[in-house]
XYZ file of C-alpha atoms in Angstrom:
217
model
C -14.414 -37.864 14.171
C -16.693 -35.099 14.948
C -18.658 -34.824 18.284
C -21.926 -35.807 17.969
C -24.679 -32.852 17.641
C -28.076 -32.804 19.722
C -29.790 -33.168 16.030
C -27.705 -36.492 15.459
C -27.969 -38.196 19.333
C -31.868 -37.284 18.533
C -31.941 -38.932 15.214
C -30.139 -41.685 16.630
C -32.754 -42.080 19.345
C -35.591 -41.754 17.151
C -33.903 -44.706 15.289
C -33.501 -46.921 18.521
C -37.071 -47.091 18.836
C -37.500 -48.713 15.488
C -34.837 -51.128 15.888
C -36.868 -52.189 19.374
C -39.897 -52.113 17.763
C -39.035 -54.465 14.935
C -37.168 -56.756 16.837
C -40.019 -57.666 19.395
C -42.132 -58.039 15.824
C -39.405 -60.445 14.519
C -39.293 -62.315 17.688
C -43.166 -62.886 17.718
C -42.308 -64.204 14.020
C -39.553 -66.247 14.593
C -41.844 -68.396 17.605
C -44.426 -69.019 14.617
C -41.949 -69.835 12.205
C -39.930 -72.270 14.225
C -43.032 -74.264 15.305
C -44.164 -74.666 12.133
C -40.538 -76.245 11.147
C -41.057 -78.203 13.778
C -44.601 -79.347 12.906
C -43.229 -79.987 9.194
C -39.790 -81.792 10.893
C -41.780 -83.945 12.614
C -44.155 -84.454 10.169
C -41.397 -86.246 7.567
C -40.129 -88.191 10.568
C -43.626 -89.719 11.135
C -44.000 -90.086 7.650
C -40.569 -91.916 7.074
C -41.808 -95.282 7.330
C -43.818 -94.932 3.902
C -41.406 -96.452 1.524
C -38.043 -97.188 1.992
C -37.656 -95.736 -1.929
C -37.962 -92.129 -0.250
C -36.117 -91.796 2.561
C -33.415 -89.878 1.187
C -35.572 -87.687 0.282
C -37.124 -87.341 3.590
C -34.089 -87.008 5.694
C -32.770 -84.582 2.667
C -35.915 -82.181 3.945
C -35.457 -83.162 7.402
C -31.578 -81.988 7.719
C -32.730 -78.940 5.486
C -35.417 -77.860 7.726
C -32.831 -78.792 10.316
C -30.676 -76.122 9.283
C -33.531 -73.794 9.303
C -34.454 -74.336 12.558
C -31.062 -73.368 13.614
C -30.936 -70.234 11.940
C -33.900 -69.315 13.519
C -33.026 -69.796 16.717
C -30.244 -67.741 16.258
C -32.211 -64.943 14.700
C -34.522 -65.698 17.912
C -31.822 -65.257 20.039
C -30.125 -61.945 18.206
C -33.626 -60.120 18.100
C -34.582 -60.448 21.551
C -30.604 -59.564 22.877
C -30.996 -56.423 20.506
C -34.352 -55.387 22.369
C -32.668 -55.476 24.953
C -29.693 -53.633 24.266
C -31.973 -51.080 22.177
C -33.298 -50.573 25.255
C -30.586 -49.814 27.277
C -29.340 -47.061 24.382
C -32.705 -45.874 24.323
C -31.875 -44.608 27.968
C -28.712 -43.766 27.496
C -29.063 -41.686 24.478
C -31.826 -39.668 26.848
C -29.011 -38.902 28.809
C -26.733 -37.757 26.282
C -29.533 -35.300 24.949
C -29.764 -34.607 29.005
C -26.215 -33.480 29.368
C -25.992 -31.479 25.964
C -29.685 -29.836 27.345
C -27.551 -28.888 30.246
C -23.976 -27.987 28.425
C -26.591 -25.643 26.665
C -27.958 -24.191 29.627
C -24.982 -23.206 31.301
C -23.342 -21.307 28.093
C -26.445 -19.548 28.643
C -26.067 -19.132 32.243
C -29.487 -20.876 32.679
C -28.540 -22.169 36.250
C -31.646 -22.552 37.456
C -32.891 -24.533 34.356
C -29.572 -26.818 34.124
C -29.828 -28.158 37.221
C -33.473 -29.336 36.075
C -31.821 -30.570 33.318
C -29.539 -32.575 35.393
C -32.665 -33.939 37.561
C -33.874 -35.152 34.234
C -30.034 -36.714 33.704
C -30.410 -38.567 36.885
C -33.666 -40.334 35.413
C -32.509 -41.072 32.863
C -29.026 -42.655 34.208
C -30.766 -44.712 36.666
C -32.733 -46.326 33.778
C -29.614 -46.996 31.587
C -28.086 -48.262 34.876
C -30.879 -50.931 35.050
C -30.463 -51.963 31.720
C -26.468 -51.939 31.705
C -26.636 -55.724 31.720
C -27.827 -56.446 28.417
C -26.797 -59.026 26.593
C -23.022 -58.097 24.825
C -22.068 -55.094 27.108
C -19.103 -55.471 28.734
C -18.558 -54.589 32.756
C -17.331 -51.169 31.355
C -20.393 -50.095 30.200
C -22.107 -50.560 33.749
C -19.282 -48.797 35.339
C -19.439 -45.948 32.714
C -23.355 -45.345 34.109
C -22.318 -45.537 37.643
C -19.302 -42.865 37.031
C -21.832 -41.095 34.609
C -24.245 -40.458 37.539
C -21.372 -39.692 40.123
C -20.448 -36.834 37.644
C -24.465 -36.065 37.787
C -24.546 -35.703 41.503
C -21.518 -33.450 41.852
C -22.422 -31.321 38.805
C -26.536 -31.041 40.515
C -24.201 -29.598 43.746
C -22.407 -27.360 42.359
C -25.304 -25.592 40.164
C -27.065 -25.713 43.148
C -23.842 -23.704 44.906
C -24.017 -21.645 42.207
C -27.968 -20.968 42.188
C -27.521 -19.808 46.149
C -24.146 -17.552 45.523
C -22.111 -20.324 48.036
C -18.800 -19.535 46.838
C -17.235 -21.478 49.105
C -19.304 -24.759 48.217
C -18.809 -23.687 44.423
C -15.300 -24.086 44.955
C -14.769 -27.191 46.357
C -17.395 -29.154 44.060
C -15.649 -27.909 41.069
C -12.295 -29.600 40.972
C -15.110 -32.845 42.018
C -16.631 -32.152 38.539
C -13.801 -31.719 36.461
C -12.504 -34.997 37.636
C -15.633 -37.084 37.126
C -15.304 -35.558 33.479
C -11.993 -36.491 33.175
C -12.258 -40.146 34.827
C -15.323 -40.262 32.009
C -13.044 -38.763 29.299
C -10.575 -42.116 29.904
C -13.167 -45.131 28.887
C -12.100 -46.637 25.672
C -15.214 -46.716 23.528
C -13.593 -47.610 20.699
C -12.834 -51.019 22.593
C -16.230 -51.465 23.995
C -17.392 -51.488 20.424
C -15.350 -54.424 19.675
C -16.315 -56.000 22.754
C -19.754 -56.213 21.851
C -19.157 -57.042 18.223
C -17.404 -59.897 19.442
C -20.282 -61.248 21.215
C -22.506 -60.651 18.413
C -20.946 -61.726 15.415
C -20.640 -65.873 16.304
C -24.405 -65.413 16.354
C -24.655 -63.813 13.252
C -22.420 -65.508 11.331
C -23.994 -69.217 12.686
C -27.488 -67.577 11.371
C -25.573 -66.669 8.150
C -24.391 -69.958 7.825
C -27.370 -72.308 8.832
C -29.097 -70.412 6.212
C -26.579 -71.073 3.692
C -26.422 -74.495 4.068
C -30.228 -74.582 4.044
C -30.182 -72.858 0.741
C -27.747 -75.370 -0.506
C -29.598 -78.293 -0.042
């Protein structure tokens, strides 16, 4: 698979927001809708003492609006883990668009202006680092961030070396560097995917099949 271009991490980004925008909207929703259920749940409970002739209908509602109420919660509970972990891409995107900003800068032999770039990197990290928690990201994923800015700090000394012609500073930070790439280089994203499908896909196949049965009845 092809690397990822600055045009496609900003698209990405750009996307990110949307997803955390409609996801606070559909939790905002989701409240409404489930105390309405609830109002209408209730409602046929109260009213089950009418005639005996109906109560199969009654309860027939009641379980169906049962199942609703399920698959709501689960949508309640999907939307508001995906603002969260929206929100923690959101920052770490930034950073990716960071460290391509200062890749660029460098092949240009912009020193001054990458290690601004890598201030802005730092930022950045610290906010994915405070949202590394959210809900489905494995332990890796926090260590990544903390490895991520390690790299960060080296690679802000040794521009800085660079910037003030300190050879000898330049050449003991380097080696530093290209380990913290390579040590970043060795986390297995493919399995961190997985890890946080794994989480998310009981939810979303419960919601899936609450609504079914709803829709069944």
């Amino acid at each position: 698979t092809a690397a990822a271009t600055a045009s496609d991490l900003k698209a990405d980004r750009s996307l990110l927001d949307e997803v955390v925008s409609k996801s606070k909207a559909a939790e905002t929703t989701s409240a409404a809708d489930d105390a309405l259920l609830a109002s209408a749940q209730a409602s046929l409970t109260d009213s089950s003492w009418l005639t005996v002739f109906n109560r199969s209908n009654l309860d027939h509602y009641s379980s169906k609006i049962g199942h609703e109420r399920k698959a709501l919660g689960d949508s309640k509970t999907l939307t508001g883990d995906y603002v969260l972990l929206a929100t923690f891409y959101q920052s770490f995107f930034d950073a990716l668009i960071d460290f391509d900003t200062v890749g660029n800068k460098i092949e240009a032999s912009d020193f001054q202006g990458a290690l601004a770039g890598v201030s802005t990197l730092q930022t950045d990290l610290g906010k994915a680092l405070q949202a590394s928690s959210a809900p489905g990201l494995p332990p890796q994923v926090h260590q990544f961030i903390v490895d991520f800015q390690t790299f960060a700090t080296d690679e802000g000394k040794l521009l800085a070396a660079v910037n003030s012609s300190d050879v000898s500073a330049g050449q003991s930070l380097s080696p530093k560097v290209t380990a913290d790439v390579t040590k970043l280089d060795s986390y297995d994203f493919t399995k961190i995917g997985t890890d946080i499908a794994s989480y998310y896909t009981p939810l979303i196949d419960d919601y899936n099949s609450e609504i079914s049965k709803a829709n069944s009845m």
